[in-house]
Amino acid sequence: MEVLMVQAVVGANWGDEGKGKITDMLAEKADIIVRFQGGANAGHTIVNDYGKFALHTLPSGVFYGHTTSIIGNGVALNIPVLFNEIKSIVERGVPMPKILVSDRAQIVMSYHILQDQYEEERLAGKSFGSTKSGIAPFYSDKYAKIGFQVSELFDEELLKEKVYRICEQKNVIFEHLYHKPAIKPEELLKELDSYREMIAPYVCDTSAFLWNAIKEGKNILLEGQLGSLKDPDHGIYPMVTSSSTLAAYGAIGAGIPPYEIKKIVTVVKAYSSAVGAGAFVSEIFGEEADELRRRGGDGGEYGATTGRPRRMGWFDCVASKYGCRLQGTTDVAFTVLDVLGYLDEIPVCVGYEIDGEVTTDFPTTPKLQKAKPVLKRLPGWKTDIRGIRTYAELPENCRNYIEFVEKEIGFPITMISNGPGRNDIIYR
Ligand code: GDP
């Protein structure tokens, strides 16, 4: 398949749709892969010739020798995590990837991670199901204009003044709200010094680099994290993440013109899964859920970063149609379809019943919490479809399932993933 100059790979649902696999696959023809939002709170699982990897910060293209991997300005940059990730893949035989880090990216500090933990403790049962990676405090501080930008690491005078100012502010919360030890400016300075040492070789103006790359006609892939329903504006607020998960934000988080994003590949999973709290209309429970979780993904549906068992559900046409629309989908990649081969009948959520009325429009959270799924049962295909490489060879009921979903969501399914490997893909 032809690769356009700038394309984005994003998720339509709650994340874990298999974006990592699709990015890894498309990266073969890309020159540059860019992470534009999020941090080390979610992960991508990738299976390739080097083995199976769970990446949290590195873009999924790092396994190809020909690509440049960029950590864009929109990312929540956890420097030690990035370093350990580079080290761990190199130790397993992957050639040292070419990595560039935006001088405008901001840094996840150790106190962000502490603050996340303390806040979850404080909320106890009412927590948001944070992965405690410091992401929410990080983005709060970024927009409160008290974050540390990578460029600031190289201005020692500025850092000295700033650490005192920030400790003063943070310690009010740490000591008085959480009743925890204060943070010390000298330790913060040391932390920042160590970050400077680790990151210095990679830092540059990545937006300028991308501008030149676009002018040279390079193929660029923007890699999103999580999915539409976790977007702070358009998702299931407040059970969302703290940075925009939409392709449109790719322009901001990478620093490129919005009109350059020509193709938006939205990854949609053939059934649903979610992590963390929040309304999940097509959720299933008990043995039915356990079986799907066990068979799901590649070795079960458990969080790539946290190992937490994911919540399971049937395919949700309402959420996916909405998720695809908000992404600005040009192509749908329909993934993990092989997993459904064990079912006699496959329930699909085709509508939400809210206060006695059925809708196919995804509502805001207060209404969403009242929604009950309207299910339709489609006949299963009861065979293993892994290894099939053409659409025509898929069992008829399987094609019917794909075509039913395509009609419901209203966006073209141009890729079907029927296994975790790079080659487990059917183009349509
Ligand atoms: P991401 O964050 O969107 O990349 O999602 P995950 O890392 O949770 O990926 C989903 C899981 O499904 C991973 O373990 C993948 O290896 C696996 N996977 C991706 N596509 C397929 C597929 O088509 N079939 C199967 N069986 N597994 C897949």
Coordinates of N, CA, C and O in Angstrom, one line a residue, residues 151-217:
S151 N 14.1 22.3 27.0 CA 15.0 23.3 26.7 C 15.6 24.0 28.0 O 16.7 24.5 28.0
E152 N 14.8 24.0 29.0 CA 15.2 24.7 30.3 C 16.3 23.9 31.0 O 17.0 24.5 31.8
L153 N 16.5 22.7 30.7 CA 17.5 21.9 31.3 C 18.9 22.5 31.0 O 19.9 22.3 31.7
F154 N 19.0 23.3 29.9 CA 20.2 23.8 29.5 C 20.5 25.3 29.9 O 21.3 26.0 29.5
D155 N 19.6 25.7 30.9 CA 19.8 27.1 31.4 C 19.8 26.9 32.9 O 18.8 26.9 33.6
E156 N 21.1 26.9 33.5 CA 21.2 26.5 34.9 C 20.7 27.6 35.8 O 20.1 27.3 36.9
E157 N 20.8 28.9 35.4 CA 20.3 30.0 36.2 C 18.8 29.8 36.4 O 18.3 29.9 37.5
L158 N 18.2 29.6 35.3 CA 16.7 29.5 35.3 C 16.3 28.4 36.2 O 15.4 28.5 37.0
L159 N 17.0 27.2 36.1 CA 16.6 26.0 36.8 C 16.7 26.3 38.3 O 15.8 25.9 39.1
K160 N 17.8 27.0 38.7 CA 18.0 27.2 40.2 C 16.8 28.0 40.7 O 16.3 27.7 41.8
E161 N 16.4 29.1 40.0 CA 15.4 29.9 40.5 C 14.0 29.1 40.5 O 13.3 29.2 41.5
K162 N 13.8 28.4 39.5 CA 12.6 27.7 39.3 C 12.3 26.5 40.3 O 11.2 26.4 40.8
V163 N 13.4 25.8 40.6 CA 13.1 24.7 41.5 C 12.7 25.2 42.9 O 11.8 24.5 43.5
Y164 N 13.2 26.3 43.3 CA 12.7 26.8 44.6 C 11.3 27.2 44.6 O 10.5 26.9 45.4
R165 N 10.9 27.9 43.5 CA 9.5 28.4 43.3 C 8.6 27.1 43.3 O 7.5 27.2 43.9
I166 N 9.0 26.1 42.6 CA 8.1 25.0 42.4 C 8.0 24.1 43.7 O 6.9 23.7 44.1
C167 N 9.1 24.0 44.4 CA 9.0 23.3 45.7 C 8.1 24.0 46.6 O 7.3 23.3 47.3
E168 N 8.2 25.3 46.7 CA 7.3 26.0 47.6 C 5.8 25.7 47.3 O 5.0 25.4 48.2
Q169 N 5.5 25.7 46.0 CA 4.1 25.5 45.6 C 3.7 24.0 45.9 O 2.6 23.7 46.4
K170 N 4.5 23.1 45.4 CA 4.2 21.6 45.6 C 4.1 21.2 47.0 O 3.3 20.4 47.4
N171 N 5.0 21.8 47.8 CA 5.0 21.4 49.2 C 3.8 21.8 50.0 O 3.5 21.1 51.0
V172 N 3.1 22.8 49.6 CA 1.8 23.1 50.2 C 0.9 21.9 50.1 O 0.3 21.5 51.1
I173 N 0.8 21.4 48.9 CA 0.0 20.2 48.7 C 0.5 19.0 49.3 O -0.2 18.2 50.0
F174 N 1.8 18.7 49.2 CA 2.4 17.5 49.7 C 2.2 17.4 51.2 O 1.9 16.4 51.8
E175 N 2.5 18.6 51.9 CA 2.5 18.5 53.4 C 1.1 18.7 53.9 O 0.8 18.0 54.9
H176 N 0.3 19.6 53.3 CA -0.9 19.9 54.0 C -2.1 19.1 53.4 O -3.1 18.8 54.2
L177 N -2.1 18.7 52.2 CA -3.2 17.9 51.7 C -2.9 16.4 51.8 O -3.8 15.7 52.3
Y178 N -1.7 16.0 51.5 CA -1.4 14.6 51.5 C -0.7 14.1 52.8 O -0.5 12.9 53.0
H179 N -0.2 15.1 53.6 CA 0.6 14.8 54.8 C 1.8 13.8 54.5 O 1.9 12.8 55.1
K180 N 2.5 14.3 53.5 CA 3.7 13.5 53.1 C 4.9 14.4 53.2 O 4.8 15.6 53.3
P181 N 6.1 13.8 53.1 CA 7.4 14.6 53.2 C 7.5 15.7 52.1 O 7.0 15.5 51.0
A182 N 8.1 16.8 52.5 CA 8.3 17.9 51.5 C 9.3 17.5 50.5 O 10.2 16.6 50.8
I183 N 9.3 18.1 49.3 CA 10.4 17.8 48.4 C 11.4 18.9 48.5 O 11.1 20.0 48.8
K184 N 12.7 18.5 48.3 CA 13.8 19.4 48.5 C 14.3 20.0 47.2 O 14.6 19.2 46.3
P185 N 14.6 21.3 47.2 CA 15.1 21.9 45.9 C 16.4 21.3 45.5 O 16.6 21.1 44.3
E186 N 17.3 21.0 46.4 CA 18.6 20.5 46.0 C 18.4 19.1 45.3 O 19.1 18.8 44.4
E187 N 17.5 18.3 45.8 CA 17.3 17.0 45.2 C 16.6 17.2 43.8 O 17.0 16.4 42.9
L188 N 15.8 18.1 43.7 CA 15.1 18.4 42.4 C 16.2 18.8 41.4 O 16.2 18.4 40.2
L189 N 17.1 19.7 41.8 CA 18.2 20.1 40.9 C 19.0 19.0 40.5 O 19.4 18.9 39.3
K190 N 19.3 18.1 41.4 CA 20.1 16.9 41.1 C 19.4 16.0 40.0 O 19.9 15.5 39.1
E191 N 18.1 15.9 40.3 CA 17.2 15.1 39.4 C 17.3 15.7 37.9 O 17.5 15.0 37.0
L192 N 17.2 17.0 37.9 CA 17.2 17.7 36.6 C 18.6 17.6 35.9 O 18.7 17.4 34.7
D193 N 19.7 17.6 36.7 CA 21.0 17.5 36.2 C 21.2 16.1 35.5 O 21.7 16.0 34.5
S194 N 20.6 15.1 36.2 CA 20.8 13.7 35.7 C 19.9 13.6 34.4 O 20.4 13.0 33.4
Y195 N 18.8 14.3 34.3 CA 18.0 14.2 33.1 C 18.7 14.9 31.9 O 18.7 14.4 30.8
R196 N 19.4 16.0 32.2 CA 20.1 16.7 31.2 C 21.2 15.8 30.6 O 21.3 15.7 29.3
E197 N 21.9 15.1 31.4 CA 22.9 14.2 30.9 C 22.4 13.1 30.0 O 22.9 12.8 29.0
M198 N 21.2 12.6 30.5 CA 20.7 11.5 29.7 C 20.1 11.9 28.3 O 20.2 11.2 27.4
I199 N 19.5 13.1 28.3 CA 18.7 13.5 27.2 C 19.5 14.3 26.1 O 19.2 14.3 24.9
A200 N 20.6 15.0 26.6 CA 21.3 15.9 25.7 C 21.6 15.5 24.3 O 21.3 16.2 23.4
P201 N 22.1 14.2 24.1 CA 22.4 13.8 22.7 C 21.2 13.8 21.8 O 21.4 13.7 20.6
Y202 N 20.0 13.8 22.3 CA 18.9 13.6 21.4 C 18.1 14.8 21.1 O 17.2 14.8 20.3
V203 N 18.3 15.9 21.9 CA 17.4 17.0 21.8 C 17.6 17.9 20.6 O 18.8 18.2 20.2
C204 N 16.5 18.2 19.9 CA 16.6 19.2 18.8 C 15.2 19.8 18.6 O 14.3 19.5 19.3
D205 N 15.2 20.7 17.6 CA 13.9 21.3 17.3 C 13.2 20.4 16.3 O 13.4 20.4 15.1
T206 N 12.4 19.5 16.9 CA 11.8 18.4 16.0 C 10.8 19.0 15.1 O 10.5 18.4 14.0
S207 N 10.2 20.1 15.4 CA 9.2 20.7 14.5 C 9.9 21.2 13.3 O 9.4 20.9 12.1
A208 N 11.0 21.8 13.4 CA 11.8 22.2 12.2 C 12.3 21.0 11.4 O 12.2 21.0 10.2
F209 N 12.7 20.0 12.1 CA 13.1 18.8 11.5 C 12.0 18.2 10.6 O 12.2 17.8 9.5
L210 N 10.8 18.2 11.2 CA 9.6 17.6 10.5 C 9.2 18.5 9.3 O 8.8 18.0 8.2
W211 N 9.3 19.8 9.5 CA 9.0 20.8 8.4 C 9.9 20.5 7.2 O 9.4 20.4 6.1
N212 N 11.2 20.3 7.5 CA 12.1 20.0 6.4 C 11.8 18.6 5.7 O 11.9 18.5 4.5
A213 N 11.5 17.7 6.6 CA 11.2 16.3 6.1 C 10.0 16.4 5.2 O 9.9 15.7 4.2
I214 N 9.0 17.1 5.6 CA 7.8 17.3 4.7 C 8.1 17.9 3.4 O 7.7 17.4 2.3
K215 N 9.0 18.9 3.4 CA 9.4 19.5 2.2 C 10.2 18.6 1.3 O 10.1 18.6 0.1
E216 N 10.9 17.6 1.9 CA 11.7 16.7 1.1 C 10.8 15.5 0.7 O 11.3 14.5 0.1
G217 N 9.5 15.5 1.1 CA 8.6 14.4 0.6 C 8.8 13.1 1.5 O 8.5 12.0 1.0

